[in-house]
PDB file of C-alpha atoms in Angstrom:
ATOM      1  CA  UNK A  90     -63.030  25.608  71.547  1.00  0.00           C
ATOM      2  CA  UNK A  91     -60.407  28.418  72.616  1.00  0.00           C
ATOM      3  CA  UNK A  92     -60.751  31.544  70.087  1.00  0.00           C
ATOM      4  CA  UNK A  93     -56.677  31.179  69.519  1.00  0.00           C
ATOM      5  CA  UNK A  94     -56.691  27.613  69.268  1.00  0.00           C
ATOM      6  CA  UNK A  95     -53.270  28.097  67.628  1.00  0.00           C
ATOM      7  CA  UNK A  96     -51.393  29.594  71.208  1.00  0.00           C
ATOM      8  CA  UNK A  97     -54.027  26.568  73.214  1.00  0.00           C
ATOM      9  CA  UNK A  98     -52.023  23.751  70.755  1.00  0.00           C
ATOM     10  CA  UNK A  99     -49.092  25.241  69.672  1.00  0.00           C
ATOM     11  CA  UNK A 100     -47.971  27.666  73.000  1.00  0.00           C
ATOM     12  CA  UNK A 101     -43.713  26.909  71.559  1.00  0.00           C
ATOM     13  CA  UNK A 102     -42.265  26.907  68.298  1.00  0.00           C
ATOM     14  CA  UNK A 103     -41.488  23.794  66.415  1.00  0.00           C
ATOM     15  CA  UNK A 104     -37.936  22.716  67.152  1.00  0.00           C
ATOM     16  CA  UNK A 105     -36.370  23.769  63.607  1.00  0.00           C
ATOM     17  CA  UNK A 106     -32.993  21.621  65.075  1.00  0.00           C
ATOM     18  CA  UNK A 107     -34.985  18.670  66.548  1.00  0.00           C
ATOM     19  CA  UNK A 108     -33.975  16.558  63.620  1.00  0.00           C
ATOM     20  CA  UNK A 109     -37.514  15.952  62.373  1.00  0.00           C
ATOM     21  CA  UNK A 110     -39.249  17.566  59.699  1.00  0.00           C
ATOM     22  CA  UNK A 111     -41.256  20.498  60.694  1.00  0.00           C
ATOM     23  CA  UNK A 112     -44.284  18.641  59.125  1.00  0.00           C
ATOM     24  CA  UNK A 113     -44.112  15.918  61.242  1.00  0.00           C
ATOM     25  CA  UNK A 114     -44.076  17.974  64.441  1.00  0.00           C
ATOM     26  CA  UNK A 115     -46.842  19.629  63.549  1.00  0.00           C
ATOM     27  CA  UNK A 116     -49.221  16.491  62.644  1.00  0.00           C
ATOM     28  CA  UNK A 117     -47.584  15.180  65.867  1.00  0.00           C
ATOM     29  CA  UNK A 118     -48.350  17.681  67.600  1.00  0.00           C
ATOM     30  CA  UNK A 119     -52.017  17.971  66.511  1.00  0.00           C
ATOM     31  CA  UNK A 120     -52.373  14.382  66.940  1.00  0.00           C
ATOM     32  CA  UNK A 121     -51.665  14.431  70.455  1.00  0.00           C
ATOM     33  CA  UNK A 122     -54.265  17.349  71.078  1.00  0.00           C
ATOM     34  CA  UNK A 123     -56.662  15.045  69.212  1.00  0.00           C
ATOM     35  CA  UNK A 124     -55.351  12.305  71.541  1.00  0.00           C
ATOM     36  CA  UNK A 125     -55.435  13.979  74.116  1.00  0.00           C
ATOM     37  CA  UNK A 126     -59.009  15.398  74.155  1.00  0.00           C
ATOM     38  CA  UNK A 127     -57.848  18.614  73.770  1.00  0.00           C
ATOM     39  CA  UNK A 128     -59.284  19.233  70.042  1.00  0.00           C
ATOM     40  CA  UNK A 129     -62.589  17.008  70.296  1.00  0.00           C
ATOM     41  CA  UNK A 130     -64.381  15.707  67.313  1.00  0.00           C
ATOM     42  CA  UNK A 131     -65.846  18.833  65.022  1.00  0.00           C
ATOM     43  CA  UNK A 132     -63.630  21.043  66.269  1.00  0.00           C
ATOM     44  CA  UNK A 133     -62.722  23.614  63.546  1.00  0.00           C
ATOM     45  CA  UNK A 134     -58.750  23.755  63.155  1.00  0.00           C
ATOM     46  CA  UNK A 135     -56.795  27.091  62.560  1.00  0.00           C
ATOM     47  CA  UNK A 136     -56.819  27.862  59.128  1.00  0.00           C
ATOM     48  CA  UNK A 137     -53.851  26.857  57.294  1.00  0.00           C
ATOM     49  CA  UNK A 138     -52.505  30.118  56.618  1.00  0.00           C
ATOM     50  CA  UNK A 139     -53.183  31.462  60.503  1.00  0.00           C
ATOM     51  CA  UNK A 140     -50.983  28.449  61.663  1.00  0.00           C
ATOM     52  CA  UNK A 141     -48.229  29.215  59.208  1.00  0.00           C
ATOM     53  CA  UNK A 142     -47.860  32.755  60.204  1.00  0.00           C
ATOM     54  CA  UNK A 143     -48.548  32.026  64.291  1.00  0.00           C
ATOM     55  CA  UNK A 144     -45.787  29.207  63.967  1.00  0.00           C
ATOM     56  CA  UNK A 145     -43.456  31.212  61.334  1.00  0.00           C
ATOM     57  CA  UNK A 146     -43.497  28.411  59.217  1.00  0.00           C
ATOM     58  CA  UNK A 147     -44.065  27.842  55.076  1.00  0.00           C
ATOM     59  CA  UNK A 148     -47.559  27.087  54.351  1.00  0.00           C
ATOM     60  CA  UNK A 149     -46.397  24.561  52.128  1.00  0.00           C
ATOM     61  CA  UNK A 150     -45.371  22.726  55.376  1.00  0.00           C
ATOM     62  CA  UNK A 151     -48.837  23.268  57.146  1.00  0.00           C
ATOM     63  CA  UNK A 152     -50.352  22.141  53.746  1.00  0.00           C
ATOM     64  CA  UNK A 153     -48.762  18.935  53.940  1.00  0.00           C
ATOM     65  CA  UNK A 154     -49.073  18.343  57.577  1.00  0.00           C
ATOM     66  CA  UNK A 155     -53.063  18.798  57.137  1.00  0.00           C
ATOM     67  CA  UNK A 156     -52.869  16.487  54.019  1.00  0.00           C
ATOM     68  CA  UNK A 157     -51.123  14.028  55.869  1.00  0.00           C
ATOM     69  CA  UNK A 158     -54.053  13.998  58.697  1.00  0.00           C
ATOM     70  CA  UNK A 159     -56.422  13.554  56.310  1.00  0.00           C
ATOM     71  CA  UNK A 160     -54.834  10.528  54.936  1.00  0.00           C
ATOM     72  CA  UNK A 161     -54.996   9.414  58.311  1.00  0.00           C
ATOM     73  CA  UNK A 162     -58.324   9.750  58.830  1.00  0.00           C
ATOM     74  CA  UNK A 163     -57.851  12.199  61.901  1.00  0.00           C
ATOM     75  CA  UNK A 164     -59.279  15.420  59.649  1.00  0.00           C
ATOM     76  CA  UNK A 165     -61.897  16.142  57.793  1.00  0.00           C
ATOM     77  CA  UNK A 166     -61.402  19.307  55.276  1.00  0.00           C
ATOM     78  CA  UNK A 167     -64.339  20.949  53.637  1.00  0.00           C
ATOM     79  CA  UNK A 168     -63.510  23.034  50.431  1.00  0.00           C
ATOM     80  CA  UNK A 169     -64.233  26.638  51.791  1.00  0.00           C
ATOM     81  CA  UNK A 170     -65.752  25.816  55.307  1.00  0.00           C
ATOM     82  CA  UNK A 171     -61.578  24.201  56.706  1.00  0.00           C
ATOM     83  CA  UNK A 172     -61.118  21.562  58.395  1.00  0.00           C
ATOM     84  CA  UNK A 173     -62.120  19.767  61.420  1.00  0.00           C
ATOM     85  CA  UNK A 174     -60.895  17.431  63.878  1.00  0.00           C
ATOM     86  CA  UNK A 175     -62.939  13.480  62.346  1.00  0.00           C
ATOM     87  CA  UNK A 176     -65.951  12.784  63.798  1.00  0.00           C
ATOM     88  CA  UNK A 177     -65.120   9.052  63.485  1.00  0.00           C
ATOM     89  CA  UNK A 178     -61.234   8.014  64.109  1.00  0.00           C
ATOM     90  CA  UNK A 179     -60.201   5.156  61.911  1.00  0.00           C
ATOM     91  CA  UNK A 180     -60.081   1.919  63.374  1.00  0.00           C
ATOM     92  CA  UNK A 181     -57.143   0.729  61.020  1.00  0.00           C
ATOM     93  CA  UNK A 182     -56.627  -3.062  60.411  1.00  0.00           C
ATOM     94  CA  UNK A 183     -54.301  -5.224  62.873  1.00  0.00           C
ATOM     95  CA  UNK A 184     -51.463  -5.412  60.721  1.00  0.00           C
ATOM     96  CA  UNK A 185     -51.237  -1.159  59.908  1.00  0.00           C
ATOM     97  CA  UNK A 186     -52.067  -0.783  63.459  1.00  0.00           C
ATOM     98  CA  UNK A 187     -48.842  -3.104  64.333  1.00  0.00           C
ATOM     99  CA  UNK A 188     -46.397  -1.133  62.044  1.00  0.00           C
ATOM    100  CA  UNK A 189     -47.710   2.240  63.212  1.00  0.00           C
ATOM    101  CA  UNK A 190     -47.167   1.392  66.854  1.00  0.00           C
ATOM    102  CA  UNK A 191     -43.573  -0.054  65.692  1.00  0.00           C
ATOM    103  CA  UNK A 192     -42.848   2.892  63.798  1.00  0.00           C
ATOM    104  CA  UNK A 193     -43.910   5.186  66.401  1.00  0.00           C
ATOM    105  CA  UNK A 194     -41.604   3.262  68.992  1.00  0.00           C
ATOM    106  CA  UNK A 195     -39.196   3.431  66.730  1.00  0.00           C
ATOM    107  CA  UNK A 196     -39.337   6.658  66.091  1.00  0.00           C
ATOM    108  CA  UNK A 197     -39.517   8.026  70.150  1.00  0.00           C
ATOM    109  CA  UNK A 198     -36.382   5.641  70.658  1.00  0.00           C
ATOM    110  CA  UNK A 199     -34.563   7.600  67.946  1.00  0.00           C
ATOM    111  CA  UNK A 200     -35.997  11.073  69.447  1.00  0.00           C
ATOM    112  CA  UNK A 201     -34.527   9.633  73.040  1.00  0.00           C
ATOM    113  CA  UNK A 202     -31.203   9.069  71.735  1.00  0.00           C
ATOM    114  CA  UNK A 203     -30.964  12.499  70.109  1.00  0.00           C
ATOM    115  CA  UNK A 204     -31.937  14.449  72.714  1.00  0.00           C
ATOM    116  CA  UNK A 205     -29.548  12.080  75.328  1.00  0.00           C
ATOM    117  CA  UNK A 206     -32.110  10.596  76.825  1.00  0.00           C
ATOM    118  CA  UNK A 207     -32.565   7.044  78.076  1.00  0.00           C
ATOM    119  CA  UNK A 208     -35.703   5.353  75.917  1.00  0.00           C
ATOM    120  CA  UNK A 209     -36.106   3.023  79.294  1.00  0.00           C
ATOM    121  CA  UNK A 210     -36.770   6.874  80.648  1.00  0.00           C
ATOM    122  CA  UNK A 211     -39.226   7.190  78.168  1.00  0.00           C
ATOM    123  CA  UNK A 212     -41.348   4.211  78.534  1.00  0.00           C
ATOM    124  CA  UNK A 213     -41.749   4.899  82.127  1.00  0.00           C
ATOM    125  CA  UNK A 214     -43.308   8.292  82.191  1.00  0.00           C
ATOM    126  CA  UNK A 215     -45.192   7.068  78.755  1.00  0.00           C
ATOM    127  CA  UNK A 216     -46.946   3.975  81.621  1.00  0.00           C
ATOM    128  CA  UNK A 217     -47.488   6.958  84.299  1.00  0.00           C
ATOM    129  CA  UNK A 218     -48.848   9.112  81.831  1.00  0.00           C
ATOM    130  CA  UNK A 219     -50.971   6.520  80.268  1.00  0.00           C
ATOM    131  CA  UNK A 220     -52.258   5.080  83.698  1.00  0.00           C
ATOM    132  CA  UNK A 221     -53.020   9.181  84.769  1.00  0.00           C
ATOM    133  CA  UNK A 222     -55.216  10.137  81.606  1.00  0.00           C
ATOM    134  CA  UNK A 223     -56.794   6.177  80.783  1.00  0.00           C
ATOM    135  CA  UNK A 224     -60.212   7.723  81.957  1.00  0.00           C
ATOM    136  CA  UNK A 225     -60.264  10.577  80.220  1.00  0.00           C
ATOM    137  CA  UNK A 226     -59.059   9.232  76.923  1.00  0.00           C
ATOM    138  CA  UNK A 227     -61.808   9.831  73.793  1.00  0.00           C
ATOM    139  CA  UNK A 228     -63.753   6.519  73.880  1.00  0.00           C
ATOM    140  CA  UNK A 229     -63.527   5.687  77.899  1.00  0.00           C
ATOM    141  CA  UNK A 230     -66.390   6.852  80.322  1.00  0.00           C
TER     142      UNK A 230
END
């Protein structure tokens, strides 16, 4: 992994006027590089404290973002060694895995509207996008 994973992940600011919490665009945001492939399982994450200062943020906010991931199941943190990216992604049941994908919609429909966007916009490039990286995604050959 990159030896400034923090500029690799996080190369903008967080959007202090995007209308959601700074928290939540950071365990979005390091989500998607899980997602994504871009942070592979073991990979060490920036420290807590480096990612507050390289995003100018409260470390109470990168605390809770990194708490939240654990919850999740998507990090693994190791009293004095960090954290890391799970070796094993949670497979939740059918039921949380409906209301997260409804909540997520929900969510990216509210984001649309905010930013003036059509969600019908959205849910195209989210198909292209999905069709262009289905062989690369973490699980597929």
């Amino acid at each position: 992994m990159s030896a400034n994973i923090e500029t690799l992940i996080f190369p903008t600011p967080l959007d202090e006027s995007a209308g959601l919490p700074l928290r939540i665009q950071l365990r979005e945001r390091l989500l998607s590089a899980i997602g994504s492939g871009i942070l592979k399982p073991g990979d060490r994450l920036p420290t807590m404290r480096a990612l507050s200062v390289h995003l100018r943020i409260d470390l109470n906010t990168v605390q809770r973002a990194y708490a939240e991931l654990e919850r999740l199941g998507a990090v693994e943190t190791y009293r004095a060694r960090g954290s890391f990216v799970s070796n094993a992604p949670p497979t939740p049941d059918p039921a949380e895995r409906r209301a997260a994908a409804e909540n997520l919609a929900a969510a990216t429909i509210a984001q649309s509207h905010a930013r003036g966007l059509d969600p019908a916009d959205i849910i195209n490039a989210m198909q292209t996008i999905l069709h262009a990286t289905e062989a690369i995604r973490p699980g597929k050959g």
